[in-house]
C-alpha positions in Angstrom: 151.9 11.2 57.0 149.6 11.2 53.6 147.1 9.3 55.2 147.1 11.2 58.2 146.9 14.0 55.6 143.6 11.6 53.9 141.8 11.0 57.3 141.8 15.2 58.3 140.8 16.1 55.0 137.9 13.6 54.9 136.5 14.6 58.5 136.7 18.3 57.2 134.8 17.6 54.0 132.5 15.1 56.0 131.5 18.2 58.0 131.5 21.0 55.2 128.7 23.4 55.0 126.9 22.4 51.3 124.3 25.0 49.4 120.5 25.3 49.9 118.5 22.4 48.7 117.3 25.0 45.5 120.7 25.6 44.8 121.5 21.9 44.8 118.5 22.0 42.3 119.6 24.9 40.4 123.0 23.8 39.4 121.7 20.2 38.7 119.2 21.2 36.7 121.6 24.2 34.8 123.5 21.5 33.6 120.6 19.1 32.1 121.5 16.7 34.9 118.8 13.9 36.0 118.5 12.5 39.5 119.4 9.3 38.2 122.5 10.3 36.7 123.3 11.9 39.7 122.6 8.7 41.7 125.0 6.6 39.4 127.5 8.7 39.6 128.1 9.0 43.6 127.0 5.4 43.7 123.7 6.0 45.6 120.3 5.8 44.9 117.9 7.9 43.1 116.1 8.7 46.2 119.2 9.6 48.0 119.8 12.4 45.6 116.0 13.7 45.5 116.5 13.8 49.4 119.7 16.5 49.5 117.5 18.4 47.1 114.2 18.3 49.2 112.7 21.7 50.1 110.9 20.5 53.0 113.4 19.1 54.8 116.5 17.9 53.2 118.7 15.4 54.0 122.7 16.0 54.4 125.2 13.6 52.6 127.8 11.6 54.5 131.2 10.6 54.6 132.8 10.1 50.9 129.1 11.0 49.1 129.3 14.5 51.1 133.1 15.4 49.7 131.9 14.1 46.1 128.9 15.7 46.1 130.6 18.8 47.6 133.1 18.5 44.7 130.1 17.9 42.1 128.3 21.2 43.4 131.7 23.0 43.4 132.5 22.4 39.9 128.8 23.1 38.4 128.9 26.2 40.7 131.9 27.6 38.4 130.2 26.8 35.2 126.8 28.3 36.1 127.2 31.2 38.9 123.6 32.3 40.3 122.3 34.8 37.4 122.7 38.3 39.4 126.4 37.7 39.6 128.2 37.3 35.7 131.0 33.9 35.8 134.5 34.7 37.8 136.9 32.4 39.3 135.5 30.6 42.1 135.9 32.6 45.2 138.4 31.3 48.3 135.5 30.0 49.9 134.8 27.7 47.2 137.6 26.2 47.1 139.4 22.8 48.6 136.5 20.3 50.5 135.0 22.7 52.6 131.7 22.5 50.8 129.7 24.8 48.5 128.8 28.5 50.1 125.9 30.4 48.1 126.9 33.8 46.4 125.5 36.7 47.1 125.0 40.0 45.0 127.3 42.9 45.6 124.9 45.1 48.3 122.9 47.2 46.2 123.1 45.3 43.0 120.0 43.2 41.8 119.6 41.3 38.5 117.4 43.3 35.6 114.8 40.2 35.5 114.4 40.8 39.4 114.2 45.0 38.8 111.7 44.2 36.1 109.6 41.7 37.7 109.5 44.2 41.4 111.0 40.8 43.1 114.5 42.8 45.0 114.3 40.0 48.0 115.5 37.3 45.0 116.9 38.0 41.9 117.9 34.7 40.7 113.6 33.6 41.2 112.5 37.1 39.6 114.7 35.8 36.4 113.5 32.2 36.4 109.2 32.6 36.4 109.7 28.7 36.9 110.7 29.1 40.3 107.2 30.0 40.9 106.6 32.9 43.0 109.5 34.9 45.0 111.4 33.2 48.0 110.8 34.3 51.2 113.7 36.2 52.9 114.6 34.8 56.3 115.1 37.2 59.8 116.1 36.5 63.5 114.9 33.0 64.7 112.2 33.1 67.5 113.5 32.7 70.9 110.3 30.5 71.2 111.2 28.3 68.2 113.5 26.1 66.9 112.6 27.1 63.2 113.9 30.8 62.1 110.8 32.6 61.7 110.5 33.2 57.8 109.0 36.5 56.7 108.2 38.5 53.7 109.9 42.1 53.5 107.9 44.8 55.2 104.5 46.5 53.4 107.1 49.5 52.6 109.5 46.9 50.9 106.5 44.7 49.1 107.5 44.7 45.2 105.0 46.5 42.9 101.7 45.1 43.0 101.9 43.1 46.2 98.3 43.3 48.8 100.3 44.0 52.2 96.9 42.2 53.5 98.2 38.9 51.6 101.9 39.5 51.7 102.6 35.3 52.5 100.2 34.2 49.1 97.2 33.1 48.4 97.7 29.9 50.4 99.7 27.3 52.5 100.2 23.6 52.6 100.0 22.3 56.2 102.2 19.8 57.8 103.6 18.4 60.9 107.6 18.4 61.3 109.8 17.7 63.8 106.6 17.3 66.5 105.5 21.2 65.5 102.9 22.3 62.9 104.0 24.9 59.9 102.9 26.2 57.0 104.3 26.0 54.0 103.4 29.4 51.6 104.0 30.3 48.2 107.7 31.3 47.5 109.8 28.5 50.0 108.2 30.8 52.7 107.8 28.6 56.3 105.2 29.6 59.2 104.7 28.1 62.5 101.4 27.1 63.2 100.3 27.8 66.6 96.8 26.3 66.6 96.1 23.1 68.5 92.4 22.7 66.9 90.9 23.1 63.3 88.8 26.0 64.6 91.8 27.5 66.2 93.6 27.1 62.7 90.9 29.0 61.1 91.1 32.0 63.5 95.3 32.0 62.9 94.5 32.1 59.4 92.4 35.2 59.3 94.2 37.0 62.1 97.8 36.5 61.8 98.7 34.5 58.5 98.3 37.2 56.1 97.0 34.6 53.4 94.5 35.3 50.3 94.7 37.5 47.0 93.1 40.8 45.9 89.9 40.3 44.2 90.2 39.9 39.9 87.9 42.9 39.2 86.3 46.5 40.5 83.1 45.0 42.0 84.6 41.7 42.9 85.5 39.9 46.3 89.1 39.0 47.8 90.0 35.6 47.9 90.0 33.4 50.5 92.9 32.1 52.0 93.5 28.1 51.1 94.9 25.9 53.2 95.9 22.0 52.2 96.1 20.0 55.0 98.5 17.1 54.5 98.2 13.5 56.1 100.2 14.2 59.3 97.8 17.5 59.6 94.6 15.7 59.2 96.0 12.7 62.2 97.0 16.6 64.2 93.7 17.9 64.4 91.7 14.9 64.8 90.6 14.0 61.1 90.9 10.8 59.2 93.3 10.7 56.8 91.1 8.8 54.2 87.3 9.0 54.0 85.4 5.8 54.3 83.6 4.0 51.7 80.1 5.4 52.9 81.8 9.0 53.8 83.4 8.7 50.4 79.7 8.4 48.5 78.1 11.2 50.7 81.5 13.7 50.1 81.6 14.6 53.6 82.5 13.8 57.0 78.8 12.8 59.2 77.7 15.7 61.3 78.4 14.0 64.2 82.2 14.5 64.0 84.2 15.7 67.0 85.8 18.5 64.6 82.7 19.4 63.4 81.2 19.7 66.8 84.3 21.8 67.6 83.4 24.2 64.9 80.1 24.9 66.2 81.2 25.5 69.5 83.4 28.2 67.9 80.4 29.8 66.6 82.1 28.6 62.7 79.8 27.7 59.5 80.0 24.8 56.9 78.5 25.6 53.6 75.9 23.0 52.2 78.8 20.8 51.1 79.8 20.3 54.6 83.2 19.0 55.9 84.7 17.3 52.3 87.4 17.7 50.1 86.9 21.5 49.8 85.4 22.3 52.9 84.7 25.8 53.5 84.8 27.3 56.6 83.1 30.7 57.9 81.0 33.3 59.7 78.3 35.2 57.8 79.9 38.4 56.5 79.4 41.5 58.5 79.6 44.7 55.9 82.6 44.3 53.4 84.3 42.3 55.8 84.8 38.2 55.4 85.5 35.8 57.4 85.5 32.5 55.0 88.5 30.2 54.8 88.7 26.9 52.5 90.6 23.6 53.5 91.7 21.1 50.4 92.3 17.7 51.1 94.5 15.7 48.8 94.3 12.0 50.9 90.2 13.1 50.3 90.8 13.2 46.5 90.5 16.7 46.1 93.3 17.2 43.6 91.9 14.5 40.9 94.4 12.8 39.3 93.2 13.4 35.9 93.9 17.3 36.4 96.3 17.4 38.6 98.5 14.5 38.5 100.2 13.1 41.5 100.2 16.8 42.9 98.4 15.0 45.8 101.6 13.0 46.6 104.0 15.7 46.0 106.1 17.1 49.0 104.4 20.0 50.7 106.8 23.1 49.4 106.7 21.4 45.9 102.4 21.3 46.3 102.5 25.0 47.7 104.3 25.6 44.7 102.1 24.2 41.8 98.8 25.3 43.6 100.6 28.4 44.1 101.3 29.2 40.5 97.6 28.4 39.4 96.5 30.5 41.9 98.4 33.2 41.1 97.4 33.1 37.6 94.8 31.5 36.7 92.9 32.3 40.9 92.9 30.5 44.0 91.2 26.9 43.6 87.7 27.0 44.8 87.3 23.6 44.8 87.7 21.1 41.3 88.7 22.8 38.4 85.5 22.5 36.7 84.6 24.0 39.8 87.4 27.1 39.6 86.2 27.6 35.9 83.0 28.4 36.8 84.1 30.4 39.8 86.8 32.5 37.3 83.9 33.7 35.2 82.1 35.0 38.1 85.0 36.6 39.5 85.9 38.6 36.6 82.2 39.3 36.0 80.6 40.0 39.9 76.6 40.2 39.3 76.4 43.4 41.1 78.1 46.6 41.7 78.1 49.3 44.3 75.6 52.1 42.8 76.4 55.8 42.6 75.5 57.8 45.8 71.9 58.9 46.0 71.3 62.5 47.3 72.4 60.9 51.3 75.4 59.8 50.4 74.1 55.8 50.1 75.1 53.2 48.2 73.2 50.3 46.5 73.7 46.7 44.9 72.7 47.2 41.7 73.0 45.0 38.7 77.0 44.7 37.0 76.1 45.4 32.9 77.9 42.7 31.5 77.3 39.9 33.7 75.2 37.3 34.1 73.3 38.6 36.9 72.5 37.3 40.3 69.3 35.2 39.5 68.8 32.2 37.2 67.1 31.8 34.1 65.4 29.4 32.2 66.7 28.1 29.0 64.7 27.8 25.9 62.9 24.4 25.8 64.8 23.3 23.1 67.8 24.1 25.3 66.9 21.9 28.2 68.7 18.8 28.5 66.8 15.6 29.3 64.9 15.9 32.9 64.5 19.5 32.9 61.4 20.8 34.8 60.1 22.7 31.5 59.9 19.0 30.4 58.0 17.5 32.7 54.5 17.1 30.9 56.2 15.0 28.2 55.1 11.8 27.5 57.5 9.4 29.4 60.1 7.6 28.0 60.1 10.1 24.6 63.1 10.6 22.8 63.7 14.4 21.8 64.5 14.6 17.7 66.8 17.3 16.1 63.8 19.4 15.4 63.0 19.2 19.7 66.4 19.5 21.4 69.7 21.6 20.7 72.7 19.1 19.9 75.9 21.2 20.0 78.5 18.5 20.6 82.4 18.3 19.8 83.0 15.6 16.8 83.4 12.1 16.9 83.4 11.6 14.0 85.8 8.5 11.5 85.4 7.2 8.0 87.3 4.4 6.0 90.5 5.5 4.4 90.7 5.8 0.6 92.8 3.2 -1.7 95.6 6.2 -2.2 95.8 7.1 1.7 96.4 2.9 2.0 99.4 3.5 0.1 100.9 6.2 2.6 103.0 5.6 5.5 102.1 7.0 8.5 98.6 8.6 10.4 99.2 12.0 11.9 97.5 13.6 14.6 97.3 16.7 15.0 95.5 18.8 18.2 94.3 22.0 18.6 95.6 23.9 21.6 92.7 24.7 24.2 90.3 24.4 21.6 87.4 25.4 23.5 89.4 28.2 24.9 89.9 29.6 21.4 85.9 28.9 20.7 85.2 31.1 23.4 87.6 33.9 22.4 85.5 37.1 21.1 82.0 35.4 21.1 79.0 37.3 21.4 76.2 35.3 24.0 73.2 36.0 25.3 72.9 37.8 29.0 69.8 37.6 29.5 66.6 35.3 28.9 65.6 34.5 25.4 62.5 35.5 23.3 60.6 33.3 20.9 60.2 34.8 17.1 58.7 32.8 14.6 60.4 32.8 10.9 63.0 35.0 11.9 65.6 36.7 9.6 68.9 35.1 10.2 71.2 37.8 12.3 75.0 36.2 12.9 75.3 38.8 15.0 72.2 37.5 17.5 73.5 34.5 20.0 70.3 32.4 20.2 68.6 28.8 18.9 67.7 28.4 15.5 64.8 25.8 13.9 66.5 25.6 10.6 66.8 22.9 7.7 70.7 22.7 6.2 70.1 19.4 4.9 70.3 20.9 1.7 74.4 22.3 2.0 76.5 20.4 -0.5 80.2 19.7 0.5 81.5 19.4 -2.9 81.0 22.7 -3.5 81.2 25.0 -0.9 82.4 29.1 -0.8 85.6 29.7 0.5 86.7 33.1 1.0 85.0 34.6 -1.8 85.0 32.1 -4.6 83.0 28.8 -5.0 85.8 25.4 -4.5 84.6 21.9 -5.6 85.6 19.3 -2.9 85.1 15.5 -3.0 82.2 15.7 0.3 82.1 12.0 0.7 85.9 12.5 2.9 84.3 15.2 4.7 82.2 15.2 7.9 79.4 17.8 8.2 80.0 20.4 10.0 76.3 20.6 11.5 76.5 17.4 13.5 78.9 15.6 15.9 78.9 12.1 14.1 79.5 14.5 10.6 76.3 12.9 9.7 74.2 14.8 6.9 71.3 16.3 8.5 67.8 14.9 7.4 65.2 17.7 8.3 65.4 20.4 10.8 66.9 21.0 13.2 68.0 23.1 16.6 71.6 25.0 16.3 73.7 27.5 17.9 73.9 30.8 16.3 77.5 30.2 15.0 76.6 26.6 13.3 73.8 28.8 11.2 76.4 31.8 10.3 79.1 29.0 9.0 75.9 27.4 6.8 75.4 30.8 5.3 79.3 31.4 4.9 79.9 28.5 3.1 77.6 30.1 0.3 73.6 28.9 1.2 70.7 30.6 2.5 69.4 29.7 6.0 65.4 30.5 6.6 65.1 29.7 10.0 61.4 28.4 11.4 61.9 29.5 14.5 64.1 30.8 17.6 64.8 31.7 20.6 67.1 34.4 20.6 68.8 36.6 23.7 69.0 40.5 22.5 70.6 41.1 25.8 74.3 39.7 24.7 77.9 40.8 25.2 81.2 38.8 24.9 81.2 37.7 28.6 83.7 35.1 28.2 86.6 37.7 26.8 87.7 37.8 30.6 88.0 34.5 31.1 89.4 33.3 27.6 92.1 36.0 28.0 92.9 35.5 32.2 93.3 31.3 31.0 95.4 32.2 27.8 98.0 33.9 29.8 98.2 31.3 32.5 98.8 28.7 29.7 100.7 30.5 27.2 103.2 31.9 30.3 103.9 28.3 32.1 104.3 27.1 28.6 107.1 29.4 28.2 108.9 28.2 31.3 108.7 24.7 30.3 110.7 26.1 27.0 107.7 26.3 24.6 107.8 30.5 23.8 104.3 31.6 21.2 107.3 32.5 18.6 109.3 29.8 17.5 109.5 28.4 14.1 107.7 25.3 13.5 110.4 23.3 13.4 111.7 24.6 16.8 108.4 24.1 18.2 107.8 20.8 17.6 111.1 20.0 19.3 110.2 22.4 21.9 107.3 20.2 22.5 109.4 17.2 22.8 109.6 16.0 26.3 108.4 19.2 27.7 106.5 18.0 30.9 109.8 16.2 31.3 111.5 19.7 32.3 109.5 20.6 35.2 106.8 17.9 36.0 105.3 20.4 38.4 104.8 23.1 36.1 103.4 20.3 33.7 101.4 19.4 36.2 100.1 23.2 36.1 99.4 23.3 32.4 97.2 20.5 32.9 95.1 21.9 35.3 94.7 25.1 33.3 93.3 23.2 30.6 91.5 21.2 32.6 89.7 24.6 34.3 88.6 25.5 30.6 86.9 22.6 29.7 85.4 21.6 33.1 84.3 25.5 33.5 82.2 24.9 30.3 81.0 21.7 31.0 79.3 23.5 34.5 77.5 25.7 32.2 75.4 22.6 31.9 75.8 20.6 34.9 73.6 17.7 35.0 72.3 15.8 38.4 74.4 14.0 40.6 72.3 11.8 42.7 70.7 13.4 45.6 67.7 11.4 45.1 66.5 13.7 42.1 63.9 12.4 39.8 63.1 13.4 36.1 60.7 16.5 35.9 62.4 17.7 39.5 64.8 20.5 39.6 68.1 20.5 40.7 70.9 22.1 42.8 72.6 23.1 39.7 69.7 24.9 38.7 69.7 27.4 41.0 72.7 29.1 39.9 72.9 31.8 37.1 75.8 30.5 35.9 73.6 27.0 34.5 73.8 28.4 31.5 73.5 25.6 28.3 73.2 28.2 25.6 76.4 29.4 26.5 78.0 25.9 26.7 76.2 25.2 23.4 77.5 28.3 21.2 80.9 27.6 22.7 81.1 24.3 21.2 79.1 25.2 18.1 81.9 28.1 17.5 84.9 25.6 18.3 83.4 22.8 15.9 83.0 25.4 13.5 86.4 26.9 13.4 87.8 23.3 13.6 86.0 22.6 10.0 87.0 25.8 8.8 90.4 24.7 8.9 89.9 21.7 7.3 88.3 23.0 4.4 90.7 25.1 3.4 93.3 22.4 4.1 91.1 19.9 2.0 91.1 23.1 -1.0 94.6 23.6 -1.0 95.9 20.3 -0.6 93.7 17.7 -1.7 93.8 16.1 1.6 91.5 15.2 3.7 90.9 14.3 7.2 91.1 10.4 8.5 89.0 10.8 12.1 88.7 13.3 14.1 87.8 13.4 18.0 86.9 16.3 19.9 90.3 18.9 18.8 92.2 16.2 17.5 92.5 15.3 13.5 94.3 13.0 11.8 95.7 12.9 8.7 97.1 10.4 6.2 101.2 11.3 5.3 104.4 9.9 3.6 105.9 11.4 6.7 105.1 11.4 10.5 105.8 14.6 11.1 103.1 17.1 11.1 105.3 19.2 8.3 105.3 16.5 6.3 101.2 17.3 5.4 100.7 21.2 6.6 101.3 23.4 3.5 104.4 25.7 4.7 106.1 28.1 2.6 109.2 30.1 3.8 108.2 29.0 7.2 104.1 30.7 6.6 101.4 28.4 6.9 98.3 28.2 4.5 96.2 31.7 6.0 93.3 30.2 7.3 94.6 26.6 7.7 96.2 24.8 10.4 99.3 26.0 12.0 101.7 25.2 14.7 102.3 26.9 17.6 101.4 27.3 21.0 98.6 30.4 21.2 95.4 28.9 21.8 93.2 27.6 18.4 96.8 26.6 16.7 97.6 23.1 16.5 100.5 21.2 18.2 102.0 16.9 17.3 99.7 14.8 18.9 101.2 11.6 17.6 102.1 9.3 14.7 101.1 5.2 14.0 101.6 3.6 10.7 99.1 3.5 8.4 99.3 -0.7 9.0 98.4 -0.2 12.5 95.1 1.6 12.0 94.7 -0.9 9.7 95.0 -3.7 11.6 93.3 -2.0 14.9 90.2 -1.7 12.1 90.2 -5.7 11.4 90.9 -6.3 14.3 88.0 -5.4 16.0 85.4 -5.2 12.7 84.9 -1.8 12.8 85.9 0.0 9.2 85.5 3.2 10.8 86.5 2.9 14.4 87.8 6.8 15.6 91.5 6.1 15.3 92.2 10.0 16.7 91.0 8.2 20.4 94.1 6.2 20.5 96.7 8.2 17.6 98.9 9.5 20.8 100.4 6.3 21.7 98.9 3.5 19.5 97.3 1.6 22.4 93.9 0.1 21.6 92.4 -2.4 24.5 88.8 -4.5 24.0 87.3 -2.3 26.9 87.5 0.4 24.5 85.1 -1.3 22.1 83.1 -2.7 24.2 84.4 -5.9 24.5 
C-alpha cells in the first residue's frame, strides 16, 4: 500500500503548480544560491536550472526534479517570505508536494519601499531597485490570443511621475514566440505585436504601444520609442540576421532592400545613416508633433561588446531589462554610447527655446542661454586637430610643435622603480572612479567662439587656450596649500604633459593646466590666447544626470557611497558577480562618459575625406575640442593634485600611471596598506576610497618581482606597468612584438 501511497504522491507533485520564474529567482538568489549549485544538487544541469528561472519563457521541471525542486522552493519560501508580507508559518497551501503558490499582500496593504517609490502594482520590485523598473500587472486574456494581454494600471492609477503617453517604457525587445510576435517592455510587461511588415511595426509603435519617455528638460524633446529587434524578428520581417562583409563596412543595408522599399511606399524616412544598427525611422515633424521611431540591432553589433557585454546575447526580458534601466536613468540609447553621451548633453541643454509671446500672442525659437547653440563654431587654430580645414594652407607633411597645437591628453606616463620600492612587496593600483566624470563636475567652458588677445593676464576663471612657457616649474619644491613642500621631482611626472615629460619652451594648454602652474606657487605670463568670454558650466547636467545612474546601480550591486573603507573594498569584491546585468549597466554608464567626451572631438571615419576637407562631424555644434581639452586638462590636474599631497605626506611616490589608474609600491597589497587613514579619515586632499565619482577604488595587486620581470623581459625599464596591474597579464602584441 506504501508504494501505491509513493506512486499518487509522485503524480501529484509531478503536476503541482510551482512559483513565477522571478520568484524562482528571488528565493534562489535570497539565499546566495548559484545556478550551479542548484544544478548539483537536483542532479541536472546548469542550463536546466537557468531554464525554470527564464523570464521569457520558462521551462517546467519533471517527474522527481519537479517534487525536489518544489520542495527546494518550499523550504527557501519559509526562510525569505516576499518583502510586503513579515515571516509566518507557511500557509496550508504551502505545504505537502503540491508545489509553491506566490503570496500575496493582505488587500490594501503595500510595502513602505513600494509607497515610497509610487510603485502600488508591486511592492516586492518598488523595494528591490535591482529588479529594474515595476512589473507589469496582468488582466483578462484576449479572446483573440493565446497570451493574457499584459497591461500597465490605468493613467488614474499610474504611480507618481509616470507620462500616461509612455505608460509601457521607454522601449521593447522584439521577438517571435510560439509562431506570434510580442514585445517585451520594461518591467516583465508582454505585448502582442500585430504588425506583419517593418513599416507596419512602426505605425503600432506610435499608435497603440504607448512606448517613449518625457523629454530631460523645459525646452527639450520626448524620446523616441526603441525597439530591438531580436534574430527571430529580423528573419519575421524580412531582414538578415547578420550584415554582410560589404554591408558591414558601409553600416547599412543597400537601398535596394525589399524593407527599405517597403518604407518608401509607406511614405516613411531614413536618416543619412540609413537602415544600420540604429536605424531611425520617421516622417518630418508636423508642429510639436513627432513621428520618429529607432530600431537597435544586436546580431548588427549595435550593442558593442566593450560597453555592453554580451547584452546582445541575453534573453529578450533580461535585454529589455538592462537597456531599460540605462534608459530610464541615464536616457534612451540613441545609438552607441559615445553616441548617447553626446545626445545627453544636448538633451539637458536643447539649443533653443520657445520665446515669450509678442504683442499677437506668437511664439519664437530663440536661442536657450546656457547651451551650445544650434550652429557650429570654429575652434581656435591651435585647437584644430590634424586635417582641419583652418589647416589646409600648411605645408604638407608638417608636424605641429607644442607652441602650434593644444595637447590635452590623459597620462601615460612610467619610470624605473627606486632601490627601496625593490625591496617592497607588492604593486598597487589604484583607479579613480569615472575620472573624467569628476573632471567635468563644476567646470566653467566656453559657449561661444573664442577671441584672440595677445599677452594676456592670466584669468582661472576664463576657459580658453593659453601660449605659455612652464618649463621653468620645479617639482621639488612646489606650494601646497599654503606653504612651500620640498619633494624629490625626479619620481614625479609633470603635470603639463601626458608622457610627464618636462616641457622645453611654450606651449598650448587648457585653462585649468595654467591655473594648477600658478597654484603650485609660479607665475604664468601667457603669450597669447584664445579665450571664450561667453562660458558657463554646461556640463553640470550631464556630470550630475551620469553620477546618479552610476552611484544608484552601484548601490544595488551592494556598493552604497557610505561605507567604511574596509567595507568597501569588500563591497567591491565580486560585485558584477551579483547581478551581471546590472554590471553590465554600470559599464555602459561609464562607457557614455568617456565616449560622450571623445565626440567632442570626433575625427574622420572614412567617407573618402581628404586632409584640408571638412567633415560630417564638423557640422555639429556639439564638435567641440576645447571642451574635450579642458575636461581632460582638469581630470589630469586633479589626478596630480592628489599625488602631490600623497607624495608630501607620505614620502611615496607613484610607480606608472595610465589614464585614472596609479600605482603604487607597498609592503601590502591592499590599497590600505599605502593610503594614509586615520580613525577611518583619509589624508584631505589625497586619495580616498569610495564609490562617488573622483574617489579611488582597488584596481589590482602583482608582486613587485613580477613588474620586475615583465621589465626584463621585454627591455623596457619603464614599460607602464598600470596597462596590465588588474590581472598581471602581459602578451608580446602589447609591445609590439
Amino acid at each position: 500500500m506504501s508504494e501505491l501511497f509513493d506512486a499518487v504522491d509522485a503524480l501529484v507533485a509531478s503536476r503541482s503548480p510551482l512559483p513565477s520564474a522571478e520568484e524562482r529567482k528571488r528565493l534562489r538568489v535570497a539565499h546566495g544560491l548559484t545556478l550551479d549549485e542548484v544544478a548539483t544538487a537536483l542532479k541536472v544541469r546548469r542550463a536546466t536550472v537557468s531554464g525554470w528561472e527564464s523570464i521569457k519563457k520558462p521551462t517546467e521541471p519533471r517527474g522527481p526534479e519537479r517534487e525536489a525542486y518544489a520542495r527546494l522552493l518550499r523550504q527557501l519560501a519559509e526562510l525569505y517570505p516576499t518583502p510586503e508580507e513579515p515571516a509566518a508559518p507557511v500557509p496550508a497551501a504551502f505545504s505537502g508536494a503540491s508545489g509553491l503558490a506566490e503570496v500575496q499582500p493582505p488587500p490594501g496593504q503595500v510595502s513602505e519601499a513600494a509607497a515610497a517609490s509610487g510603485d502600488t502594482e508591486n511592492p516586492s520590485v518598488a523595494a528591490n531597485p535591482a529588479a529594474g523598473l515595476p512589473a507589469a500587472r496582468t488582466v483578462s486574456p484576449s479572446p483573440t490570443s493565446r497570451r493574457p494581454a499584459v497591461r500597465k494600471a490605468p493613467p488614474a492609477g499610474t504611480p507618481a511621475g509616470t507620462d500616461p503617453r509612455f505608460e509601457n517604457g521607454p522601449l521593447a525587445v522584439v521577438d517571435v514566440e510560439d509562431g506570434k510576435v510580442v514585445a517585451y517592455c520594461t518591467g516583465g510587461l508582454v505585448l502582442d505585436v500585430p504588425a506583419k511588415s517593418i513599416p507596419a511595426l512602426v505605425d503600432w509603435t506610435l499608435r497603440e504601444a504607448k512606448l517613449g519617455a518625457p523629454k530631460l528638460s523645459g525646452p527639450g524633446k520626448d524620446a523616441d520609442p526603441l525597439l530591438v529587434l531580436t534574430e527571430a524578428a529580423l528573419e519575421r520581417y524580412g531582414l538578415p540576421v547578420t550584415l554582410t562583409e560589404e554591408e558591414r563596412l558601409a553600416g547599412r543595408l543597400p537601398e535596394g532592400h525589399k524593407v527599405i522599399k517597403q518604407l518608401a511606399r509607406a511614405e516613411w524616412k531614413l536618416t543619412k545613416r540609413g537602415f544600420g544598427p540604429w536605424a531611425r525611422i520617421y516622417r518630418p515633424a508636423t508642429g510639436s508633433e513627432r513621428a520618429c521611431v529607432q530600431l537597435c540591432i544586436p546580431s548588427w553589433n549595435a550593442l558593442d561588446t566593450r560597453h555592453w557585454g554580451d547584452a546582445g546575447q541575453l534573453p529578450p526580458a533580461e535585454l529589455a531589462r538592462v537597456l531599460g534601466v540605462y534608459a530610464s536613468r541615464v536616457m534612451t540609447p540613441r545609438g552607441s554610447t559615445a553616441v548617447t553621451g553626446l545626445e545627453l548633453m544636448t538633451a539637458l541643454h536643447p539649443p533653443t527655446r520657445a520665446s515669450a509671446p509678442d504683442a499677437d500672442g506668437k511664439r519664437y525659437s530663440e536661442h536657450n542661454p546656457g547651451s551650445l547653440g544650434k550652429d557650429p563654431i570654429d575652434p581656435a587654430p591651435c585647437e584644430a586637430p590634424d586635417g582641419h580645414p583652418l589647416l589646409k594652407n600648411q605645408p604638407r607633411f608638417h608636424v605641429r610643435g607644442p607652441a602650434e597645437k593644444l595637447f590635452e591628453e590623459a597620462y601615460d606616463w612610467a619610470r624605473s622603480m627606486t632601490d627601496a620600492e625593490c625591496m617592497l612587496r607588492h604593486l598597487v593600483g589604484i583607479d579613480v572612479n569615472m575620472a573624467f566624470a569628476a573632471g567635468a563636475n563644476g567646470l566653467n567652458v566656453g559657449l561661444g567662439e573664442a577671441t584672440h588677445v595677445k599677452a594676456p593676464a592670466f584669468d582661472p576663471k576664463l576657459p580658453g587656450s593659453w601660449l605659455v612657457d612652464l618649463s621653468h616649474v620645479d617639482l621639488t619644491r612646489v606650494k601646497v596649500g599654503k606653504e612651500w613642500v620640498e619633494l624629490d621631482g625626479s619620481l614625479l611626472p609633470s603635470p603639463f604633459t601626458p608622457k610627464g615629460e618636462r616641457p622645453e619652451g611654450p606651449a598650448w594648454y587648457a585653462t585649468p593646466t595654467v591655473a594648477y602652474a600658478a597654484e603650485l606657487g609660479y607665475e604664468v605670463r601667457p603669450i597669447e590666447a584664445w579665450v571664450r568670454y561667453e562660458n558657463g558650466r554646461y556640463l553640470d547636467g550631464w556630470y550630475n544626470r551620469l553620477r546618479d545612474a552610476y552611484l544608484s546601480t552601484m548601490a544595488d550591486l551592494g556598493v552604497d557611497a557610505d561605507l567604511s573603507p574596509e567595507d568597501f573594498l569588500a563591497a567591491m569584491d565580486g560585485y558584477k558577480a551579483r547581478d551581471p546585468e546590472l554590471a553590465i549597466v554600470v559599464s555602459a554608464v561609464k562607457a557614455t562618459v568617456k565616449g560622450g567626451l571623445g565626440k567632442l572631438r570626433e575625427r574622420p571615419r572614412g567617407e573618402g575625406w581628404r586632409p584640408g576637407e571638412p567633415w560630417r562631424a564638423l557640422s555639429r555644434p556639439t564638435w567641440r575640442p576645447d571642451i574635450r581639452a579642458a575636461v581632460i586638462s582638469r581630470t589630469r590636474i586633479n589626478l596630480h593634485r592628489k599625488i602631490v599631497k600623497h607624495a608630501a605626506f607620505t614620502g611615496q611616490y607613484p610607480v606608472a600611471i595610465l589614464s585614472d589608474c596609479v600605482v603604487y609600491a607597498a609592503n601590502g597589497p591592499s590599497p590600505l596598506d599605502f593610503l594614509p587613514y586615520r580613525e577611518g579619515k583619509p589624508l584631505p586632499g589625497g586619495f580616498k576610497l569610495g564609490i562617488n565619482p573622483g574617489l579611488v577604488k582597488h584596481e589590482g595587486t602583482q608582486p613587485v618581482l613580477w613588474g620586475e620581470e615583465v621589465r626584463e623581459r621585454f627591455n623596457a625599464p619603464e614599460l607602464n606597468l598600470a596597462r596590465y596591474i588588474k590581472d598581471g597579464t602581459v602578451t608580446d602584441a602589447d609591445n609590439g612584438e
